[in-house]
């Protein structure tokens, strides 16, 4: 499988995602709506980077024939269990032959396309599995100002010697599609047409079942790349008590940013649409 380093990273990271699936479902729910607009029963829909299956579940609920592809074995196992009526493939969409499962009328992705080693090759390969005139809709993070990457994470990053902070200049990573013109160039180079890139803001609300969302946000921070790296790097040096104190510092930082008594903030994304020939 191409992109082997990314596969290994997401298989590990996916465990935290699956463990906190209920939180992610709630927090990222606003960003599913643009992807579902216009989907009709009977259409074949490909979900790139399907994760634990939240979007697949919505697609099948409206009667679409949904196929999900993800590089992470832990994510694929969770998605298959959650949405048994969908086809879920563990594969790298950059290189996998997806044509046997198409042709697809629509391609969608919620934060699943920013990790390709060669995004032009990836979107060329994806387009090869689509029907003429198929629609592509993507949601990707818009800029580094998103609290998704800073709230609580910054406390851990400040203590680490070599913390990897997401940047829109990164060729691969959660903000790799933050530059709209780069996104346009990638899709155009891959043969997609009628490309539109529009800003969209959604409220990421961690208050679940009446909670203030602090523990939910803390769980997401600790299961993130920064959180997992911090635990591996700092916990042995700090010891159990020191690590617990640092976690309390993260909790306190999150609590200081409550809005109307709840952890919530604006998530800034691009909604990208295009059409195949």
Coordinates of C-alpha atoms in Angstrom, one line a residue:
X1 CA 0.0 0.0 0.0
X2 CA 1.3 3.5 -0.9
X3 CA 1.6 6.1 1.8
X4 CA 2.6 3.4 4.3
X5 CA 3.7 5.9 7.0
X6 CA 0.3 7.5 6.9
X7 CA -1.5 4.2 7.1
X8 CA 0.5 3.3 10.2
X9 CA -0.2 6.7 11.8
X10 CA -3.9 6.6 11.2
X11 CA -4.3 3.0 12.3
X12 CA -2.8 4.1 15.6
X13 CA -4.6 7.4 15.8
X14 CA -7.8 5.8 14.6
X15 CA -8.1 3.9 17.9
X16 CA -8.6 7.2 19.8
X17 CA -11.1 8.4 17.2
X18 CA -13.1 5.2 17.5
X19 CA -13.0 5.4 21.3
X20 CA -14.4 9.0 21.2
X21 CA -16.7 8.4 18.2
X22 CA -19.7 9.8 20.0
X23 CA -17.9 13.1 20.7
X24 CA -16.6 13.4 17.1
X25 CA -20.1 12.6 15.7
X26 CA -21.6 15.5 17.7
X27 CA -18.8 18.0 17.2
X28 CA -18.4 17.5 13.4
X29 CA -22.1 17.1 12.6
X30 CA -22.4 20.6 11.1
X31 CA -19.8 19.8 8.4
X32 CA -21.8 16.8 7.1
X33 CA -24.7 18.8 5.9
X34 CA -23.0 20.4 2.8
X35 CA -21.8 16.9 1.8
X36 CA -25.3 15.4 1.9
X37 CA -27.0 18.2 -0.1
X38 CA -28.4 16.8 -3.3
X39 CA -27.6 13.2 -2.6
X40 CA -30.5 11.0 -3.9
X41 CA -31.6 7.5 -3.3
X42 CA -30.0 5.0 -5.7
X43 CA -26.9 7.1 -6.4
X44 CA -23.5 5.4 -5.9
X45 CA -21.5 7.6 -3.5
X46 CA -17.8 7.2 -2.6
X47 CA -16.8 8.5 0.8
X48 CA -13.0 9.2 0.9
X49 CA -11.4 8.9 4.3
X50 CA -14.7 7.5 5.7
X51 CA -13.3 7.2 9.2
X52 CA -15.6 5.4 11.7
X53 CA -18.6 5.7 9.3
X54 CA -20.6 8.7 10.4
X55 CA -21.1 10.0 6.9
X56 CA -21.7 6.5 5.5
X57 CA -24.5 6.1 8.0
X58 CA -26.2 9.3 6.8
X59 CA -25.7 8.4 3.1
X60 CA -27.3 4.9 3.5
X61 CA -30.2 6.5 5.5
X62 CA -31.2 8.5 2.4
X63 CA -31.0 5.4 0.2
X64 CA -27.6 5.9 -1.5
X65 CA -25.4 3.0 -2.3
X66 CA -22.4 4.0 -0.2
X67 CA -18.8 2.9 -0.5
X68 CA -16.2 4.1 2.0
X69 CA -12.5 3.9 1.7
X70 CA -10.0 4.6 4.5
X71 CA -6.3 3.9 5.0
X72 CA -6.8 3.0 8.7
X73 CA -7.6 -0.6 9.6
X74 CA -9.1 0.5 13.0
X75 CA -11.4 3.0 11.3
X76 CA -12.5 0.6 8.6
X77 CA -13.4 -2.1 11.2
X78 CA -15.5 0.5 13.1
X79 CA -17.2 1.7 10.0
X80 CA -18.0 -1.8 8.8
X81 CA -19.5 -2.6 12.1
X82 CA -21.5 0.6 12.3
X83 CA -22.8 0.6 8.7
X84 CA -23.0 -3.1 7.6
X85 CA -25.1 -2.1 4.5
X86 CA -22.2 0.0 3.2
X87 CA -19.1 -1.4 1.4
X88 CA -16.0 -0.3 3.4
X89 CA -12.5 -0.7 1.9
X90 CA -9.2 -0.5 3.7
X91 CA -7.1 1.1 0.9
X92 CA -5.2 4.2 -0.2
X93 CA -7.5 6.2 -2.5
X94 CA -4.4 7.6 -4.1
X95 CA -3.5 4.2 -5.7
X96 CA -6.3 1.7 -5.1
X97 CA -8.4 0.6 -8.1
X98 CA -11.8 2.0 -7.1
X99 CA -13.4 1.4 -10.5
X100 CA -14.7 -2.1 -9.6
X101 CA -17.0 -0.5 -7.0
X102 CA -18.2 2.3 -9.3
X103 CA -18.9 4.2 -11.4
X104 CA -19.7 6.7 -8.7
X105 CA -22.3 9.5 -9.2
X106 CA -20.9 11.5 -6.3
X107 CA -17.7 11.6 -4.3
X108 CA -17.7 13.1 -0.8
X109 CA -15.2 13.6 1.9
X110 CA -15.3 15.2 5.4
X111 CA -11.7 16.0 6.4
X112 CA -10.4 12.9 4.6
X113 CA -8.3 14.2 1.7
X114 CA -5.5 16.3 3.2
X115 CA -3.1 13.4 3.8
X116 CA -2.2 12.2 0.3
X117 CA 1.5 12.1 -0.7
X118 CA 0.6 13.1 -4.2
X119 CA -2.9 14.8 -4.2
X120 CA -3.0 15.3 -7.9
X121 CA -2.4 11.6 -8.5
X122 CA -5.0 10.8 -5.8
X123 CA -7.7 13.0 -7.3
X124 CA -6.9 11.7 -10.8
X125 CA -7.3 8.1 -9.5
X126 CA -10.6 9.0 -7.8
X127 CA -11.9 10.7 -10.9
X128 CA -11.2 7.5 -12.9
X129 CA -13.9 5.7 -10.9
X130 CA -16.6 8.3 -11.5
X131 CA -19.4 8.5 -14.0
X132 CA -19.5 11.3 -16.5
X133 CA -20.6 14.5 -14.9
X134 CA -20.2 13.1 -11.3
X135 CA -20.1 15.6 -8.5
X136 CA -17.3 16.0 -6.0
X137 CA -17.9 17.7 -2.6
X138 CA -15.2 18.1 0.0
X139 CA -15.0 19.7 3.4
X140 CA -11.5 20.6 4.6
X141 CA -10.1 22.9 7.3
X142 CA -9.6 26.5 6.2
X143 CA -6.9 28.0 8.5
X144 CA -4.7 27.5 11.5
X145 CA -6.9 29.8 13.6
X146 CA -9.3 27.0 14.2
X147 CA -9.5 26.2 18.0
X148 CA -9.8 22.6 16.9
X149 CA -6.0 22.5 16.7
X150 CA -5.2 24.8 19.6
X151 CA -7.7 24.7 22.5
X152 CA -6.0 22.5 25.1
X153 CA -3.4 21.2 22.6
X154 CA -1.3 24.4 23.1
X155 CA -0.7 23.5 26.7
X156 CA 0.8 20.2 25.8
X157 CA 2.7 21.6 22.8
X158 CA 4.4 24.3 25.0
X159 CA 5.9 21.5 27.1
X160 CA 7.2 19.4 24.2
X161 CA 10.6 19.7 22.6
X162 CA 9.5 19.1 19.1
X163 CA 5.7 19.5 19.0
X164 CA 4.3 19.3 15.4
X165 CA 1.9 22.3 15.1
X166 CA -0.4 22.0 12.0
X167 CA 0.2 24.7 9.4
X168 CA -1.4 25.6 6.1
X169 CA 2.1 25.4 4.6
X170 CA 2.3 21.7 5.3
X171 CA 2.1 19.7 2.1
X172 CA 0.4 16.8 4.1
X173 CA -1.6 17.2 7.2
X174 CA -4.9 18.5 8.6
X175 CA -4.4 22.1 7.2
X176 CA -2.8 21.0 3.9
X177 CA -5.9 22.2 2.0
X178 CA -6.1 25.5 3.8
X179 CA -4.9 27.4 0.8
X180 CA -7.8 27.6 -1.6
X181 CA -5.6 28.2 -4.6
X182 CA -3.6 25.1 -3.9
X183 CA -6.9 23.1 -3.7
X184 CA -8.0 24.6 -7.0
X185 CA -4.7 23.8 -8.7
X186 CA -4.8 20.2 -7.3
X187 CA -8.3 19.5 -8.6
X188 CA -7.7 21.2 -12.0
X189 CA -4.4 19.3 -12.4
X190 CA -6.4 16.1 -11.7
X191 CA -8.9 16.8 -14.5
X192 CA -11.8 18.1 -12.4
X193 CA -13.9 21.0 -13.7
X194 CA -16.4 23.7 -12.5
X195 CA -14.4 24.0 -9.3
X196 CA -15.9 26.2 -6.5
X197 CA -14.4 26.8 -3.1
X198 CA -16.6 28.5 -0.6
X199 CA -16.0 29.3 3.1
X200 CA -18.3 27.7 5.6
X201 CA -18.4 28.1 9.4
X202 CA -19.9 25.5 11.7
X203 CA -20.2 25.5 15.5
X204 CA -18.2 22.7 17.1
X205 CA -20.2 22.0 20.3
X206 CA -18.8 19.6 22.9
X207 CA -21.8 19.8 25.2
X208 CA -23.3 16.4 25.0
X209 CA -26.3 15.3 27.1
X210 CA -26.2 18.5 29.1
X211 CA -22.4 18.4 29.9
X212 CA -20.2 21.5 29.8
X213 CA -18.0 19.6 27.2
X214 CA -14.8 20.0 29.2
X215 CA -14.1 16.3 29.6
X216 CA -15.2 15.6 26.1
X217 CA -12.8 18.2 24.7
X218 CA -10.1 16.8 27.0
X219 CA -10.6 13.3 25.7
X220 CA -10.3 14.6 22.1
X221 CA -7.1 16.5 22.9
X222 CA -5.4 13.5 24.6
X223 CA -6.3 11.2 21.7
X224 CA -5.0 13.7 19.1
X225 CA -1.6 13.4 17.5
X226 CA -0.4 16.1 19.9
X227 CA -1.9 14.3 22.9
X228 CA -0.5 10.9 22.0
X229 CA 3.0 12.4 21.3
X230 CA 2.8 14.3 24.6
X231 CA 2.0 11.2 26.6
X232 CA 4.8 9.3 25.0
X233 CA 7.3 12.1 25.5
X234 CA 6.3 13.7 28.8
X235 CA 4.6 11.1 30.9
X236 CA 7.8 9.0 31.5
X237 CA 9.7 12.1 32.5
X238 CA 7.0 13.6 34.7
X239 CA 5.8 10.5 36.4
X240 CA 2.2 9.7 37.1
X241 CA 1.7 12.7 39.4
X242 CA 3.3 15.1 37.1
X243 CA 1.4 13.9 34.1
X244 CA -1.9 14.1 36.0
X245 CA -1.0 17.7 36.9
X246 CA -0.3 18.5 33.2
X247 CA -3.6 17.0 32.2
X248 CA -5.3 19.2 34.9
X249 CA -3.6 22.2 33.3
X250 CA -5.1 21.2 29.9
X251 CA -8.5 20.8 31.6
X252 CA -8.2 24.3 33.2
X253 CA -7.3 25.9 29.9
X254 CA -10.3 24.3 28.2
X255 CA -12.6 25.5 31.1
X256 CA -11.3 29.1 30.7
X257 CA -12.7 29.1 27.2
X258 CA -16.3 28.1 27.9
X259 CA -19.0 30.0 25.9
X260 CA -22.3 30.3 27.7
X261 CA -21.1 27.5 30.0
X262 CA -20.2 25.1 27.3
X263 CA -17.1 24.2 25.2
X264 CA -18.0 25.4 21.7
X265 CA -16.2 27.3 19.0
X266 CA -16.4 28.1 15.3
X267 CA -14.8 25.7 13.0
X268 CA -13.8 27.4 9.7
X269 CA -13.7 25.2 6.7
X270 CA -13.8 25.2 2.9
X271 CA -16.7 23.5 1.0
X272 CA -15.2 22.5 -2.3
X273 CA -17.3 21.3 -5.2
X274 CA -16.2 20.1 -8.6
X275 CA -17.5 18.0 -11.5
X276 CA -15.9 15.2 -13.5
X277 CA -16.0 15.1 -17.3

